[in-house]
mmCIF file of C-alpha atoms in Angstrom:
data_model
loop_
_atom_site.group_PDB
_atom_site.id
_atom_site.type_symbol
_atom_site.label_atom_id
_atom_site.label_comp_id
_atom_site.label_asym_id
_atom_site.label_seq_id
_atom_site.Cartn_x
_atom_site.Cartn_y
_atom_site.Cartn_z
ATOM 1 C CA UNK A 6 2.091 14.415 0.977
ATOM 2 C CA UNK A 7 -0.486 16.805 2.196
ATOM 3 C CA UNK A 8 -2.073 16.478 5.325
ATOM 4 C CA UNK A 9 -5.762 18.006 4.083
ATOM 5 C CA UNK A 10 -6.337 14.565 3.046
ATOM 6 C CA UNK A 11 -6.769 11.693 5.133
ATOM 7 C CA UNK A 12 -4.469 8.810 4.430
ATOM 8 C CA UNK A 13 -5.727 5.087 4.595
ATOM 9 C CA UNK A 14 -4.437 3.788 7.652
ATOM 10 C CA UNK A 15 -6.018 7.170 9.149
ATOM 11 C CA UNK A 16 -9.274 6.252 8.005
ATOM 12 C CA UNK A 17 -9.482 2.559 9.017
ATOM 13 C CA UNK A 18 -7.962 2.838 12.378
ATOM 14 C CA UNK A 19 -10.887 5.940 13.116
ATOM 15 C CA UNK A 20 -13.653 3.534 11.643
ATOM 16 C CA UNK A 21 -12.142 0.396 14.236
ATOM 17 C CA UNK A 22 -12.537 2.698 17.425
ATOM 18 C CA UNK A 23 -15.559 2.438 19.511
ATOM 19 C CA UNK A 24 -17.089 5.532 20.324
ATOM 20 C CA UNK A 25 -18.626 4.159 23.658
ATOM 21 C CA UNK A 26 -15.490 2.664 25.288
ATOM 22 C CA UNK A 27 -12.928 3.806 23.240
ATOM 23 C CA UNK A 28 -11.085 0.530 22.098
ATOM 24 C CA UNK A 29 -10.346 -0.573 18.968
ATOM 25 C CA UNK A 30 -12.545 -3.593 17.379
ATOM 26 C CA UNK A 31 -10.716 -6.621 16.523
ATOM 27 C CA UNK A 32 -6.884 -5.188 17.719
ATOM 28 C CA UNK A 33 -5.328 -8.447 16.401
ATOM 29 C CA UNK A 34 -6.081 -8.105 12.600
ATOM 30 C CA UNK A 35 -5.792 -4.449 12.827
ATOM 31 C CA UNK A 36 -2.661 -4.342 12.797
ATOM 32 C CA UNK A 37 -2.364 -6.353 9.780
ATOM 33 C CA UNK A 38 -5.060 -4.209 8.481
ATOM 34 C CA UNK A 39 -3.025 -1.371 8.606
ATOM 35 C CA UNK A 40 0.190 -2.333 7.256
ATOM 36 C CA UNK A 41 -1.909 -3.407 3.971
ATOM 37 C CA UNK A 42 -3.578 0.317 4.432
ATOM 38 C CA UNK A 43 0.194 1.792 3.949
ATOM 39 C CA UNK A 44 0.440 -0.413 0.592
ATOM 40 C CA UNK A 45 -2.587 0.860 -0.879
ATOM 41 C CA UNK A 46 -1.649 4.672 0.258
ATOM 42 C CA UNK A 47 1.591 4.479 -1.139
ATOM 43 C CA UNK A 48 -0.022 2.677 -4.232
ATOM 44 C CA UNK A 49 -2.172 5.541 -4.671
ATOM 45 C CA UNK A 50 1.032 8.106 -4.364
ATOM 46 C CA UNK A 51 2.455 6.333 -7.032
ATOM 47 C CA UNK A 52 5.616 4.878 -5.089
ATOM 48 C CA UNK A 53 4.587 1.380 -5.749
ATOM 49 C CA UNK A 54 2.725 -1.012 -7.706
ATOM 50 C CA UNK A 55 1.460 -4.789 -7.803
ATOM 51 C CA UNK A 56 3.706 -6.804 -9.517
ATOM 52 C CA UNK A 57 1.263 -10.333 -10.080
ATOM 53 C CA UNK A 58 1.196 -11.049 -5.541
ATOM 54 C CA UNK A 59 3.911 -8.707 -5.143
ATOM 55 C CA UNK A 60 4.811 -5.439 -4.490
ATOM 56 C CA UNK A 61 7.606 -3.222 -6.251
ATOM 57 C CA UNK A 62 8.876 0.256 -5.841
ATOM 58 C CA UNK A 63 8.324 2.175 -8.593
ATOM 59 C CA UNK A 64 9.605 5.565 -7.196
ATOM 60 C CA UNK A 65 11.361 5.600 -3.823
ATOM 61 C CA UNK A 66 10.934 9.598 -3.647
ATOM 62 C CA UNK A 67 9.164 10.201 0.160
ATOM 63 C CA UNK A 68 5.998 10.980 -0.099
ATOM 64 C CA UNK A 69 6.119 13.092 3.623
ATOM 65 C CA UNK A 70 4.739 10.976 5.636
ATOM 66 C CA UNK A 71 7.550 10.256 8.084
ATOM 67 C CA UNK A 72 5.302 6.425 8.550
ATOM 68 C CA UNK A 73 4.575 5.713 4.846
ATOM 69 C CA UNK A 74 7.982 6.986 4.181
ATOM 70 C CA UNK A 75 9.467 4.216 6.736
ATOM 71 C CA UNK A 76 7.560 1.357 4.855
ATOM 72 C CA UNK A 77 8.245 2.685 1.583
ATOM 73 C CA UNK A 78 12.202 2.599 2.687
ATOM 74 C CA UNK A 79 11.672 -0.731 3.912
ATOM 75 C CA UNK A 80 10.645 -1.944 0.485
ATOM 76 C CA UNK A 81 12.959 -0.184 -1.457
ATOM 77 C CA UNK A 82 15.899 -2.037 0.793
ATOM 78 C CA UNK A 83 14.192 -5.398 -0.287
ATOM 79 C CA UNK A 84 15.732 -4.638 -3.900
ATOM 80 C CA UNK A 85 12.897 -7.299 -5.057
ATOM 81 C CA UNK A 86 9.342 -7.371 -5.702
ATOM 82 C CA UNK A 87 8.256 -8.929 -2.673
ATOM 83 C CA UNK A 88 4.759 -11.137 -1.725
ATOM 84 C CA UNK A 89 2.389 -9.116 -0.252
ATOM 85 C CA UNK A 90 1.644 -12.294 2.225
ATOM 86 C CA UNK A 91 4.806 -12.032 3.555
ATOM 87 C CA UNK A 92 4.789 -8.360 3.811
ATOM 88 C CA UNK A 93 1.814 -7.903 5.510
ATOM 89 C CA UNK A 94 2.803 -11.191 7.678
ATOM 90 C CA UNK A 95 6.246 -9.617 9.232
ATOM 91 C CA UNK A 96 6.455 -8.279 12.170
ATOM 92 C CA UNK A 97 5.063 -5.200 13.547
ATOM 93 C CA UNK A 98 6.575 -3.263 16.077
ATOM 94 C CA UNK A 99 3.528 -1.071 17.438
ATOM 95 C CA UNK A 100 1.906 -0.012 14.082
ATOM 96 C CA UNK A 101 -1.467 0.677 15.920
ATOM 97 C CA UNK A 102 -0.312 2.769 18.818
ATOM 98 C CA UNK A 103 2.341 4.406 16.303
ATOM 99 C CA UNK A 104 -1.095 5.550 14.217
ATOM 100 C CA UNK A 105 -3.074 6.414 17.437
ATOM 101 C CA UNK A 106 -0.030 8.697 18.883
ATOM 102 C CA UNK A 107 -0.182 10.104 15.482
ATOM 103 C CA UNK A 108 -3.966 10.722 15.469
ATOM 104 C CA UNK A 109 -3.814 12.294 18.559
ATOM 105 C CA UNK A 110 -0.880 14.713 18.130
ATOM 106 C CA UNK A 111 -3.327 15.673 14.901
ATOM 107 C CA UNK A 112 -6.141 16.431 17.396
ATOM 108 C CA UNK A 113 -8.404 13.633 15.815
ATOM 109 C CA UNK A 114 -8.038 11.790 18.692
ATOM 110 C CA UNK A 115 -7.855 12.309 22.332
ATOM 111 C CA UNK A 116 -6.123 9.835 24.915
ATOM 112 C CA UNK A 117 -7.806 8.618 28.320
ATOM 113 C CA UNK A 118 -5.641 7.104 30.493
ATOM 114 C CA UNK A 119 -6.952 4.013 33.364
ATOM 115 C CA UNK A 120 -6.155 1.136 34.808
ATOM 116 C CA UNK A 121 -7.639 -2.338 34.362
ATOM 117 C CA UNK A 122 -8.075 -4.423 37.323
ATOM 118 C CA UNK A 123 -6.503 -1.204 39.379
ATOM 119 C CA UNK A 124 -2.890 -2.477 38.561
ATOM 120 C CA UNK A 125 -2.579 -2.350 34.979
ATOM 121 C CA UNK A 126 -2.151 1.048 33.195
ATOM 122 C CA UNK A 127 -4.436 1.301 30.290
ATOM 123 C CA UNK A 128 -5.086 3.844 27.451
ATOM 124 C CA UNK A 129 -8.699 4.418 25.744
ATOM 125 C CA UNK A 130 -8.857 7.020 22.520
ATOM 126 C CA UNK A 131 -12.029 9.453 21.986
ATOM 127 C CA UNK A 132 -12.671 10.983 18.840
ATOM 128 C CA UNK A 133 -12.192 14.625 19.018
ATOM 129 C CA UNK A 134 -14.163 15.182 15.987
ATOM 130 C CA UNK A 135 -17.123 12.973 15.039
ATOM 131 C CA UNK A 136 -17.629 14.365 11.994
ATOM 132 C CA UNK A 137 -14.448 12.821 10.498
ATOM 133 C CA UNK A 138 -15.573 9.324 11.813
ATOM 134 C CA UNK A 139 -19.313 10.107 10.348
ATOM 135 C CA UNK A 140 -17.877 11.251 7.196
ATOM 136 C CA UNK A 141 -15.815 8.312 6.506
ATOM 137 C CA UNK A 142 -18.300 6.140 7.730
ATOM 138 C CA UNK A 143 -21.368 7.931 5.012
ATOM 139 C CA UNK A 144 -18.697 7.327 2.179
ATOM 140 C CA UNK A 145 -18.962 3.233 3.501
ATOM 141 C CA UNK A 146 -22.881 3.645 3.164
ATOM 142 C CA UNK A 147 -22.940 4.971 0.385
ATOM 143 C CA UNK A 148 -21.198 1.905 -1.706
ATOM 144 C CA UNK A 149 -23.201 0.013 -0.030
ATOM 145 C CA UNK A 150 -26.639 0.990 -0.742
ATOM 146 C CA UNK A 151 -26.733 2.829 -3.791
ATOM 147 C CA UNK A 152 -24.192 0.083 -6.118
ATOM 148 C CA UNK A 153 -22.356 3.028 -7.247
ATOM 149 C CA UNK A 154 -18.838 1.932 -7.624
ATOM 150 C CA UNK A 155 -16.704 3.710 -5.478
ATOM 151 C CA UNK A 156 -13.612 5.834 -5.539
ATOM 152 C CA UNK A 157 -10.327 3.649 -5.206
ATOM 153 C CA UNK A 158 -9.625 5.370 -1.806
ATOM 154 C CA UNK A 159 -13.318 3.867 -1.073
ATOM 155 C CA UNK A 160 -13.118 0.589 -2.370
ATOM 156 C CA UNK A 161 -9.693 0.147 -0.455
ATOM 157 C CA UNK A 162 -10.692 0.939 3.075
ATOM 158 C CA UNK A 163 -14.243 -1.162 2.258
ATOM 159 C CA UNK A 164 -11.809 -4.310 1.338
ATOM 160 C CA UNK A 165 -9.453 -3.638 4.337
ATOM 161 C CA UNK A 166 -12.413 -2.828 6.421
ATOM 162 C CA UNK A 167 -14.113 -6.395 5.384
ATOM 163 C CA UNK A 168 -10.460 -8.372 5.421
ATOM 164 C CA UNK A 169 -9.839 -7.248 9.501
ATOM 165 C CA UNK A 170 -13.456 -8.325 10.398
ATOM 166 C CA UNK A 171 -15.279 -4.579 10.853
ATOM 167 C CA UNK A 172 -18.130 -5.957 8.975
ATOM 168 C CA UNK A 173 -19.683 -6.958 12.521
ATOM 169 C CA UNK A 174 -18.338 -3.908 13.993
ATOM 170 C CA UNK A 175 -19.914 -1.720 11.186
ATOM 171 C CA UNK A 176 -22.610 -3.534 10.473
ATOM 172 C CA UNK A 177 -23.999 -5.842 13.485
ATOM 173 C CA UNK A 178 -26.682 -8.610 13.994
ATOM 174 C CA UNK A 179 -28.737 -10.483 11.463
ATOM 175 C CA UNK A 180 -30.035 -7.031 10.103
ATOM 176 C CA UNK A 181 -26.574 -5.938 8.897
ATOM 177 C CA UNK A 182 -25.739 -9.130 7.531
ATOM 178 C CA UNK A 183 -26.383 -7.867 3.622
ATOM 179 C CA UNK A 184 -24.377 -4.380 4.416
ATOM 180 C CA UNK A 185 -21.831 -6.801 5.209
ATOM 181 C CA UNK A 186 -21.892 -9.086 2.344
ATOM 182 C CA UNK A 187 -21.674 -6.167 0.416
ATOM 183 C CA UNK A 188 -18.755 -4.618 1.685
ATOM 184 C CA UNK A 189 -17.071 -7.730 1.228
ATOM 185 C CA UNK A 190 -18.215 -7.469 -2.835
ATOM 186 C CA UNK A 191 -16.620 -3.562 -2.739
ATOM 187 C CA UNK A 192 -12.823 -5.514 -3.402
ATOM 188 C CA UNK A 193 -13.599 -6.102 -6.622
ATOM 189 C CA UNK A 194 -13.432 -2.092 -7.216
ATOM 190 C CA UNK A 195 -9.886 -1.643 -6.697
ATOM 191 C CA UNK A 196 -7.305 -4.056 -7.588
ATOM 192 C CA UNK A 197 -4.576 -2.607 -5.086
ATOM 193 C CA UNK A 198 -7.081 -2.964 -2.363
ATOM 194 C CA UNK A 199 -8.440 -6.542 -2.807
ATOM 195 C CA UNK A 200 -4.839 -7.629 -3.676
ATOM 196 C CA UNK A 201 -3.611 -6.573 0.174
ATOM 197 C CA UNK A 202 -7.132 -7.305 1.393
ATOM 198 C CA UNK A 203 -6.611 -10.955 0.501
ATOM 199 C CA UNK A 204 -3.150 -11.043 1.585
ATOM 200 C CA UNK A 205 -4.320 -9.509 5.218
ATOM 201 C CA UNK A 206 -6.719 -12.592 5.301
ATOM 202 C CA UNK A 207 -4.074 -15.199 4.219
ATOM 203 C CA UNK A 208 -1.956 -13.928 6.915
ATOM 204 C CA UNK A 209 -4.879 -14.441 9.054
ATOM 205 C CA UNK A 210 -6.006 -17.951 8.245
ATOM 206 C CA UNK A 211 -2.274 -19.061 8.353
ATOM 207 C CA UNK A 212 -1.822 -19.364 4.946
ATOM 208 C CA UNK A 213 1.200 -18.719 2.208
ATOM 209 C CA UNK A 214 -0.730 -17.521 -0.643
ATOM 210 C CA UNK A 215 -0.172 -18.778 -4.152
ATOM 211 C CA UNK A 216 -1.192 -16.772 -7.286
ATOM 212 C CA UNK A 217 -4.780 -17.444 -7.584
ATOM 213 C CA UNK A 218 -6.204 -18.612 -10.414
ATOM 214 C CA UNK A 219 -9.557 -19.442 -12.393
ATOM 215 C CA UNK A 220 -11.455 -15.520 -11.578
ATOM 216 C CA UNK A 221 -9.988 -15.317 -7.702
ATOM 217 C CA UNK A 222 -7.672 -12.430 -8.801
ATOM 218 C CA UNK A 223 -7.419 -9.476 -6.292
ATOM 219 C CA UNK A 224 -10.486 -8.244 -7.440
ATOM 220 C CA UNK A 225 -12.779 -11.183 -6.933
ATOM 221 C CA UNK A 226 -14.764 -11.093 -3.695
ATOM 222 C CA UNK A 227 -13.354 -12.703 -1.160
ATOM 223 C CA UNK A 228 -14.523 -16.488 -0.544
ATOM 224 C CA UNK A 229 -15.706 -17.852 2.509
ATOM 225 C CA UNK A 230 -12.657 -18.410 5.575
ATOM 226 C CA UNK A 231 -13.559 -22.501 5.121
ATOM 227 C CA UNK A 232 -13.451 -22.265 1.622
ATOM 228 C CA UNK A 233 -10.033 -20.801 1.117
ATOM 229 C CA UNK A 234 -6.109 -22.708 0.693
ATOM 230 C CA UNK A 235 -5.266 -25.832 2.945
ATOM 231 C CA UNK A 236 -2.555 -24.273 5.243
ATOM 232 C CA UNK A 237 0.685 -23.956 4.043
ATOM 233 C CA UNK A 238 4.838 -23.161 5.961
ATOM 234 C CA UNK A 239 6.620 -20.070 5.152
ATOM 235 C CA UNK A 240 3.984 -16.952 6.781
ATOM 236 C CA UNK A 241 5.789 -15.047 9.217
ATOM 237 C CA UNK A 242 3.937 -15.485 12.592
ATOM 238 C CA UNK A 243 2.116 -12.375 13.688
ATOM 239 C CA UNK A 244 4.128 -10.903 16.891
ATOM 240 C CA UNK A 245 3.336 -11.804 20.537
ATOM 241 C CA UNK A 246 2.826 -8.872 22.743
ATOM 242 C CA UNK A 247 3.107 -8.789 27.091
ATOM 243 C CA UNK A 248 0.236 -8.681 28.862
ATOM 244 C CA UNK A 249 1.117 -4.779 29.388
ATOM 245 C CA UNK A 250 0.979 -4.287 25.372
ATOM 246 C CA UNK A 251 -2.061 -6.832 25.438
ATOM 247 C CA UNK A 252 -4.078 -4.297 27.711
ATOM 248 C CA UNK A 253 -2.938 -0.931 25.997
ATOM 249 C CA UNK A 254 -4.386 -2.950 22.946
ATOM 250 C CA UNK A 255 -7.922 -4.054 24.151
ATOM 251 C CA UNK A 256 -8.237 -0.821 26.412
#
C-alpha cells in the first residue's frame, strides 16, 4: 500500500489530537476506534469483507502496511468469519501509541516529552503539519453542510469519528449540536463503516451485539446510547493499563 494516501486509523487518530495541549480526546474509545479504522482500511484494500456482523478474509496478500498487515494476519489465523464485536472488543496491546510512534517517524507528528505532577514521565504530540489535520477536518465539513454523500473513506472516519465520541471534540457546545447529529447520520453512507462503527459502540456500552433487525443494519444511524440492547456476557473487557500507561494516554 502506498504511503501518498492517508490510511484510516491515520486520519482519525490526527482528528482526536488537541492542537492546544496535545492529548488525544476521549483515549479510552480511541483505541477501539482505531482497531475498527484497520477493518474499514483493509475493507477498502480489498483483503476483507462483512460477512452479515462478521468479518472474513477475502485475500490474505499484505497490503504493506507492516500494522494493517499484523491485523489482517490476525484474522486470517482465525480461519472463521469472526463478529466484529468481539474483534473490536479484544485486547489491545498499545494500538494508539503504536499509531502515534508511527505518525511521528512520518513527520506528521512531533513528540513533547514532560512530566505530570514532576514524577511521572509524560508524552504530548504536535502536529507538524496543520494542513493535513485542516484537510481532513474540511472533508468532515463538507458532509456535513452541503448533504452531499461522501466518499466511503469519508463516511468511514465520520462513523468512527461519531462511534468514539469526537462529535463534542469536533463539534462543541449547544451550537455544534446539529454538526453532530449529522455526523452521526454520515454511517448510513458506507456499510463497512457503520458496521464497525456500531460494533465500536457495542463494545462500549458493554454489549454482545446480535444481528440487528427491522432497518438497524450497519447503515442505519446509530440510536441513542439508552435506547440500544439490554447488556449481554461474552464482550471481551477492554484492557486495564498502569497508571504510567494511564498518563502517556491522557498526556
Amino acid at each position: 500500500m502506498g504511503r501518498s494516501r492517508r490510511t484510516i486509523p491515520e486520519e482519525l487518530l490526527l482528528l482526536a489530537l488537541d492542537p492546544a495541549t496535545g492529548t488525544t480526546a476521549q483515549p479510552q474509545s480511541l483505541d477501539l476506534g482505531l482497531a475498527g479504522a484497520q477493518l474499514v482500511e483493509l475493507a477498502l484494500a480489498g483483503r476483507i469483507a462483512p460477512d452479515g456482523d462478521r468479518i472474513a478474509v477475502v485475500m490474505a496478500r499484505p497490503t504493506g502496511d507492516p500494522t494493517l498487515d499484523s491485523a489482517l494476519e490476525l484474522l486470517r489465523r482465525r480461519g472463521s468469519p469472526v463478529r466484529a464485536v468481539h474483534w473490536i472488543g479484544g485486547p489491545r496491546l498499545g494500538l494508539r501509541q503504536i499509531y502515534l510512534a508511527h505518525l511521528e517517524r512520518c513527520g506528521m507528528v512531533h513528540a513533547v516529552s514532560g512530566q505530570m505532577c514532576g514524577v511521572l514521565p509524560t508524552t504530548r504530540y504536535q502536529a507538524t503539519d496543520t494542513a493535513i489535520s485542516r484537510d481532513i477536518r474540511a472533508r468532515l465539513d463538507s458532509a456535513i453542510r452541503t448533504g452531499v454523500p461522501p466518499d466511503p473513506r469519508t463516511a468511514a472516519l465520520a462513523a468512527l469519528a461519531h462511534a468514539v465520541g469526537l462529535g463534542k471534540h469536533l463539534y462543541p457546545g449547544n451550537e455544534g449540536r446539529s454538526s453532530r447529529s449529522r455526523l452521526r447520520d454520515l454511517i448510513r453512507h458506507d456499510p463497512m463503516g457503520g458496521l464497525v462503527a456500531h460494533a465500536v459502540m457495542d463494545v462500549q456500552n458493554g454489549v454482545a451485539a446480535q444481528p440487528r433487525r427491522n432497518g438497524q443494519g450497519p447503515g442505519a444511524a446509530a440510536p441513542d446510547n439508552g435506547s440500544r440492547h439490554a447488556a449481554a456476557a461474552g464482550v471481551p473487557m477492554q484492557p486495564h493499563h498502569g497508571a504510567m500507561a494511564r498518563a502517556v494516554a491522557h498526556h
